[in-house]
Coordinates of C-alpha atoms in Angstrom, one line a residue:
X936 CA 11.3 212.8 93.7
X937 CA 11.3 211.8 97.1
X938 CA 9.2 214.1 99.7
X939 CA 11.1 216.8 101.7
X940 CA 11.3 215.7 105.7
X941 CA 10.3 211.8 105.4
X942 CA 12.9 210.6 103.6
X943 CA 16.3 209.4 105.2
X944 CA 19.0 206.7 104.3
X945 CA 17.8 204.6 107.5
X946 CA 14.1 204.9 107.3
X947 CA 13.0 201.8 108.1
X948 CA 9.3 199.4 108.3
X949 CA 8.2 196.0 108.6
X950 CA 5.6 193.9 108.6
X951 CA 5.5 191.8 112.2
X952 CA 3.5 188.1 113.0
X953 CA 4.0 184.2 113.0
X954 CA 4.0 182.7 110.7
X955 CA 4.9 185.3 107.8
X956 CA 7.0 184.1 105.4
X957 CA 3.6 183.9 103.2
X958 CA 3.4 187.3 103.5
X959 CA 2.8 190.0 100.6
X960 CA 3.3 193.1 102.5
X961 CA 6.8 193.5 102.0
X962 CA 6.5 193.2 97.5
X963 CA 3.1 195.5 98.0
X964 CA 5.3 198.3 100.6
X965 CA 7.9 198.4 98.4
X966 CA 6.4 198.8 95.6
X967 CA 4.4 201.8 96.8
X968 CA 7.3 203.7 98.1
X969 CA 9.5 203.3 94.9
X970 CA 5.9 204.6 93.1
X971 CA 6.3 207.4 95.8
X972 CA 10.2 208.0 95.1
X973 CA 10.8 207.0 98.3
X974 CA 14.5 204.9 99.1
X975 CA 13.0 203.1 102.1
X976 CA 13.1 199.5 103.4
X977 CA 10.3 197.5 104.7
X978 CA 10.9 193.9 105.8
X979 CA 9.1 191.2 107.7
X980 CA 10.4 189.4 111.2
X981 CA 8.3 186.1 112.4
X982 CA 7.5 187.6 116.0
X983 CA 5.3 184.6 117.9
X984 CA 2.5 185.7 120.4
X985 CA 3.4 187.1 123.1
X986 CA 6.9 188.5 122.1
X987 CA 5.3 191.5 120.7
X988 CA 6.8 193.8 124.0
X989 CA 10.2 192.1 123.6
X990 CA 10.5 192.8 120.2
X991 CA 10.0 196.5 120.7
X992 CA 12.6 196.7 123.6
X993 CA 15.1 195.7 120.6
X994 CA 14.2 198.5 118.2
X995 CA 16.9 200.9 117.3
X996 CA 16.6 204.3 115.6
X997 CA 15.4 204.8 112.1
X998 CA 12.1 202.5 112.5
X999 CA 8.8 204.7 111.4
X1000 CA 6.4 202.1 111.8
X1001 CA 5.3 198.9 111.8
X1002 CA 2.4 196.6 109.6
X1003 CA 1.2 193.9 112.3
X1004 CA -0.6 190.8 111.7
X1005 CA -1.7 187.6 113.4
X1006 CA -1.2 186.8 116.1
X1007 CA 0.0 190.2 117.4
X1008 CA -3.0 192.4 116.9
X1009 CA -4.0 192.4 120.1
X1010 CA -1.0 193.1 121.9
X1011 CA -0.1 195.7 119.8
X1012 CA -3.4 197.5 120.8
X1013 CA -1.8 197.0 124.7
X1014 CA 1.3 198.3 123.4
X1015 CA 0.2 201.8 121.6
X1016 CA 0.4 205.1 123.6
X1017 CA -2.5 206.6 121.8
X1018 CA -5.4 204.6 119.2
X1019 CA -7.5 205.5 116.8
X1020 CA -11.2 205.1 117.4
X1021 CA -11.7 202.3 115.0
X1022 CA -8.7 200.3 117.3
X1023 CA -10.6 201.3 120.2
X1024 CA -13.9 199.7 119.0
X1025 CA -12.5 196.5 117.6
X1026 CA -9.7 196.1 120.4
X1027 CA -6.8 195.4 117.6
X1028 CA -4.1 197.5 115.8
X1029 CA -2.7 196.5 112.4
X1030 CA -0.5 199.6 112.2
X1031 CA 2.2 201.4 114.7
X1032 CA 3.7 204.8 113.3
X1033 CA 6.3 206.1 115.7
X1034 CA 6.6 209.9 115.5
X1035 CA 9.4 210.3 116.8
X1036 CA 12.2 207.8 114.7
X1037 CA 14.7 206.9 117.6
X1038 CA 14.1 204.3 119.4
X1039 CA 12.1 203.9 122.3
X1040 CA 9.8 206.5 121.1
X1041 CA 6.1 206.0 121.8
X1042 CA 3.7 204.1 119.2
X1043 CA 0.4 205.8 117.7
X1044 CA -2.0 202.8 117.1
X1045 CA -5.0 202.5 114.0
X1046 CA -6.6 199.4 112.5
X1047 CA -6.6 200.0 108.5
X1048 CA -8.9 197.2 108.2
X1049 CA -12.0 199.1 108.4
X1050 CA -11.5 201.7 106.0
X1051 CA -10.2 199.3 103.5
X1052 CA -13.0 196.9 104.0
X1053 CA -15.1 200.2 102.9
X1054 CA -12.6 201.1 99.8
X1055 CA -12.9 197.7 98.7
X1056 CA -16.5 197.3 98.5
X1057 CA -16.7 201.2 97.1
X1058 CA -14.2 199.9 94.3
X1059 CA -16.8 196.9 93.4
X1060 CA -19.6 199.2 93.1
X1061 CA -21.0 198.3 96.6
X1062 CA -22.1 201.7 98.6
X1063 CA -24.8 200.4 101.3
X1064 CA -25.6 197.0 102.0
X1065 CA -28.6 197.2 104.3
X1066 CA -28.6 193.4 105.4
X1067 CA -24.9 191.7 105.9
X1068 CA -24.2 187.8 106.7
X1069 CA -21.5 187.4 108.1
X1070 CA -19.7 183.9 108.5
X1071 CA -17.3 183.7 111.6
X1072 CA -16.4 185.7 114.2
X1073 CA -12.2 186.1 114.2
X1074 CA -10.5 189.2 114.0
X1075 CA -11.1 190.1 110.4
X1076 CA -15.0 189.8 111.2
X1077 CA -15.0 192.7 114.1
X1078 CA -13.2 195.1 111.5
X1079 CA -16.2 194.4 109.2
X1080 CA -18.8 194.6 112.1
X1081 CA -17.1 198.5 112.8
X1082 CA -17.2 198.9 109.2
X1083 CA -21.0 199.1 108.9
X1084 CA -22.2 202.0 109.8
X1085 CA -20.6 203.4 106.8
X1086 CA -22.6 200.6 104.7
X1087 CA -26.1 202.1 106.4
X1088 CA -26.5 198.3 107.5
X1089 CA -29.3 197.8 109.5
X1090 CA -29.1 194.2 109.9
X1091 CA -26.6 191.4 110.7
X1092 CA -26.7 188.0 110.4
X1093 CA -23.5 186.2 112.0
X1094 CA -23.2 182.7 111.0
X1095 CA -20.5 180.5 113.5
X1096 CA -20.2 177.0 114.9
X1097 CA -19.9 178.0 118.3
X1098 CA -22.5 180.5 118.9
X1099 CA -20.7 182.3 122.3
X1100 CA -17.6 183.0 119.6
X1101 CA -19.9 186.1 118.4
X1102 CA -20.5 187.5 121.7
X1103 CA -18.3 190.1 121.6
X1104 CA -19.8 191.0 118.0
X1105 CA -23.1 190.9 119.2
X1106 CA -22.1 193.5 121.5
X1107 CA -19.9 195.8 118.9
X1108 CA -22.9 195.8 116.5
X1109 CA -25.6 196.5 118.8
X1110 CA -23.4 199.3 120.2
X1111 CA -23.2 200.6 116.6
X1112 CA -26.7 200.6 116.1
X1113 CA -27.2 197.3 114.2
X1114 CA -29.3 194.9 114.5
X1115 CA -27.5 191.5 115.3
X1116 CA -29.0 187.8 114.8
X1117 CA -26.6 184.7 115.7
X1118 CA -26.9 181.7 114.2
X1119 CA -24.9 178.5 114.2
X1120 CA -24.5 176.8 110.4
X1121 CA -26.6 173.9 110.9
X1122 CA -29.4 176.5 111.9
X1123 CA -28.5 178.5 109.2
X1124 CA -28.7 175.8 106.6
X1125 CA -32.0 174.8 108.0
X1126 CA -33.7 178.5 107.0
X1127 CA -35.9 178.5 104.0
X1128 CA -33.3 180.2 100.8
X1129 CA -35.4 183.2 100.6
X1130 CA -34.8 184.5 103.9
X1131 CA -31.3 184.4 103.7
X1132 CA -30.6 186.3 101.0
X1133 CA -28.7 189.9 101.9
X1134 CA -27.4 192.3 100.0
X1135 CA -23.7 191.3 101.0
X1136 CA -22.1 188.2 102.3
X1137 CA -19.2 188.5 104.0
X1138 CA -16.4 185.1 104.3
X1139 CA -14.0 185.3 107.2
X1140 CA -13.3 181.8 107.7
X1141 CA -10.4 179.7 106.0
X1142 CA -11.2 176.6 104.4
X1143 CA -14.1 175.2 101.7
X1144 CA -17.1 175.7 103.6
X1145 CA -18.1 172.5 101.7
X1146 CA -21.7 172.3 103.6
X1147 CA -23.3 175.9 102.5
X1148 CA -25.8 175.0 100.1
X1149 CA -25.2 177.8 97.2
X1150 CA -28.6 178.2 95.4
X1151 CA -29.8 181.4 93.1
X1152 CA -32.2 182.4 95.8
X1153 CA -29.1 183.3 98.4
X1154 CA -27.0 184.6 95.9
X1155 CA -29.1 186.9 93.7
X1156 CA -28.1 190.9 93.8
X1157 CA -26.0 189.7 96.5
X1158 CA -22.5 190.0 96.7
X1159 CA -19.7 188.0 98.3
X1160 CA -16.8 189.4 99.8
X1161 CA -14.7 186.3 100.7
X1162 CA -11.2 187.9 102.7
X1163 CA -9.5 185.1 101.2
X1164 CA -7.2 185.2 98.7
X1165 CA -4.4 182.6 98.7
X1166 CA -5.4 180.3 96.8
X1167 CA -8.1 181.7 94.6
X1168 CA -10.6 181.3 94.3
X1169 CA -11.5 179.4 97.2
X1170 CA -14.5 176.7 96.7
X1171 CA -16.8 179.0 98.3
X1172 CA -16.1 182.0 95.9
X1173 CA -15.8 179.5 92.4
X1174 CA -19.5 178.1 93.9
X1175 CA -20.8 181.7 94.2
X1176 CA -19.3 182.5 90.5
X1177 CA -21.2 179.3 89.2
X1178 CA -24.7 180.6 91.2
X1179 CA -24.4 183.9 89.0
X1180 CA -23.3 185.7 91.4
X1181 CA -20.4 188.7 92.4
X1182 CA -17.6 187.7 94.2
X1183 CA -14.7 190.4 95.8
X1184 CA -11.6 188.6 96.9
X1185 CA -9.8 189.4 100.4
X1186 CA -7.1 190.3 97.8
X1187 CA -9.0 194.3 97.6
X1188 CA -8.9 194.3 101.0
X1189 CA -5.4 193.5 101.9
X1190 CA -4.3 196.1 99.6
X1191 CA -6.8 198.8 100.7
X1192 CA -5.8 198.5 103.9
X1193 CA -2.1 198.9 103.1
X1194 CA -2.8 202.1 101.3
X1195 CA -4.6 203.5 104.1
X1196 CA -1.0 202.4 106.1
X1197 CA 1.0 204.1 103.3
X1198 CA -0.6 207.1 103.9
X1199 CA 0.2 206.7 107.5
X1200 CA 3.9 205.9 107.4
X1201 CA 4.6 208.8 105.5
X1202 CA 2.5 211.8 107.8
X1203 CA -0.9 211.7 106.2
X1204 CA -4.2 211.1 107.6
X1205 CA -6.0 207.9 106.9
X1206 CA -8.1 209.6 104.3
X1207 CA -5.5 212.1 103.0
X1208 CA -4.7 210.9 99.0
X1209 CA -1.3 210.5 98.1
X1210 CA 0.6 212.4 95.0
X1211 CA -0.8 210.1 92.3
X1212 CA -2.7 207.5 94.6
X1213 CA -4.1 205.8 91.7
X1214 CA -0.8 205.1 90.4
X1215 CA 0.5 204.2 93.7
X1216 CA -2.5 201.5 94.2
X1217 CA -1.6 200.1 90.6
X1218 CA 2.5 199.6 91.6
X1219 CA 0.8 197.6 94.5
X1220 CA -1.5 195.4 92.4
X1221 CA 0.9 194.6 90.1
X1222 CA 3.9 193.6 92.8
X1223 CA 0.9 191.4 95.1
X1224 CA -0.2 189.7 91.2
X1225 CA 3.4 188.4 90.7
X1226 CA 3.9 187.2 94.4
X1227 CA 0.2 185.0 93.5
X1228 CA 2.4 183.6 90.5

């Protein structure tokens, strides 16, 4: 049964970036709002940097809100009338709900990231990670920087090849109270294996990060949270599994974060539960497995 006063005939959403044809959003969406009862439509349109504006200027009535990607993140934080704090901190908006359907109406902005970041590592067991190492320094890595104060981390370690990359997340963790250390790899690999071991280990950057050494010493009680997840495992999270360690794919978070958005696109706040949430998360599982097959 659909919900009285969200539901119409036109209601649509999308997901918006370049490339994203490799997208799961759309399967994951719709398979939520069937779970929900809802006869929406929620699509994807390849919209390059920098087009974000002229894209909007196209929209006609019936749009509730948008998903939005790379590389758009950042103009669609320059776009939104009104952000959420997390948006504020981390300069970058994954998620546009229009209150008012018709078009031209004004854009509320939120980043989901954070709080799925959080429900991920909940759902793995993981409630305070004192110490964090963090590899990179993209997008994806200031959404986990904002998410630790709700880790009670004390202490960062942010691991790049270019150390003035993390500048900026040198200066969101220290203005959230965290100790922040910045080291490049080959400074990283140099460190003796005791004293980089923390309680999580956080992957933001693509590739097989061939030249980390994995040993027991780095990897004991830690886990890895690699926001990878096409293909998986990646070499990084099968080395980590071989060390004897725990391993949480980017997979969690991807669909975390678009629950939090479901709850957005249809009037609730980012932590109010939807009717039968846990059945809603399974429906999106299930529809992001058999897109991975």
């Amino acid at each position: 049964m659909a919900e009285a006063g969200v539901d119409s005939p036109e209601t649509r959403l999308a997901v918006l970036g370049s490339p994203i044809d490799h997208s799961k959003s759309p399967a994951i969406h719709a398979a939520a709002y069937r779970e929900l009862g809802l006869d929406w439509r929620y699509e994807r349109f390849d919209v390059p940097e920098g087009e974000l504006a002229g894209f909007m200027s196209t929209r006609g009535p019936g749009w509730r809100g948008f998903s939005v990607t790379m590389p758009l993140k950042q103009e669609a934080h320059e776009f939104a009338s009104w952000l959420a704090p997390a948006a504020v901190e981390i300069g970058a908006v994954n998620t546009l709900v229009f209150d008012d359907p018709d078009a031209g109406g004004a854009a509320r902005g939120w980043n989901t990231d954070v709080l799925g970041f959080v429900a991920a590592l909940n759902g793995a067991g993981m409630e305070a990670a004192p110490r964090v190492c963090l590899l990179g320094a993209g997008g994806t890595a200031a959404a986990v920087v904002a998410a630790l104060p709700s880790l009670g981390t004390s202490e960062l370690r942010v691991v790049v090849r270019a150390p003035e990359r993390a500048r900026e997340l040198a200066t969101l963790a220290s203005s959230l109270g965290v100790g922040v250390d910045v080291l490049t790899f080959a400074q990283f690999d140099a460190l003796p294996a005791e004293s980089k071991h923390a309680e999580l280990v956080v992957n933001t950057i693509p590739g097989d990060q061939d030249h980390l050494l994995v040993d027991e010493a780095w990897v004991d009680g830690a886990l890895l949270f690699d926001v990878l997840y096409d293909p998986w495992p990646t070499n990084l999270a099968s080395r980590w599994l071989s060390a004897g360690g725990r391993v949480v794919s980017g997979l969690e978070l991807l669909l975390e974060q678009a629950l939090v958005q479901v709850r957005l696109f249809t009037g609730r706040g980012v932590s109010e539960r939807l009717p039968r949430e846990a059945e809603v998360r399974a429906a999106m599982r299930s529809a992001a497995l058999r897109v991975s097959e």
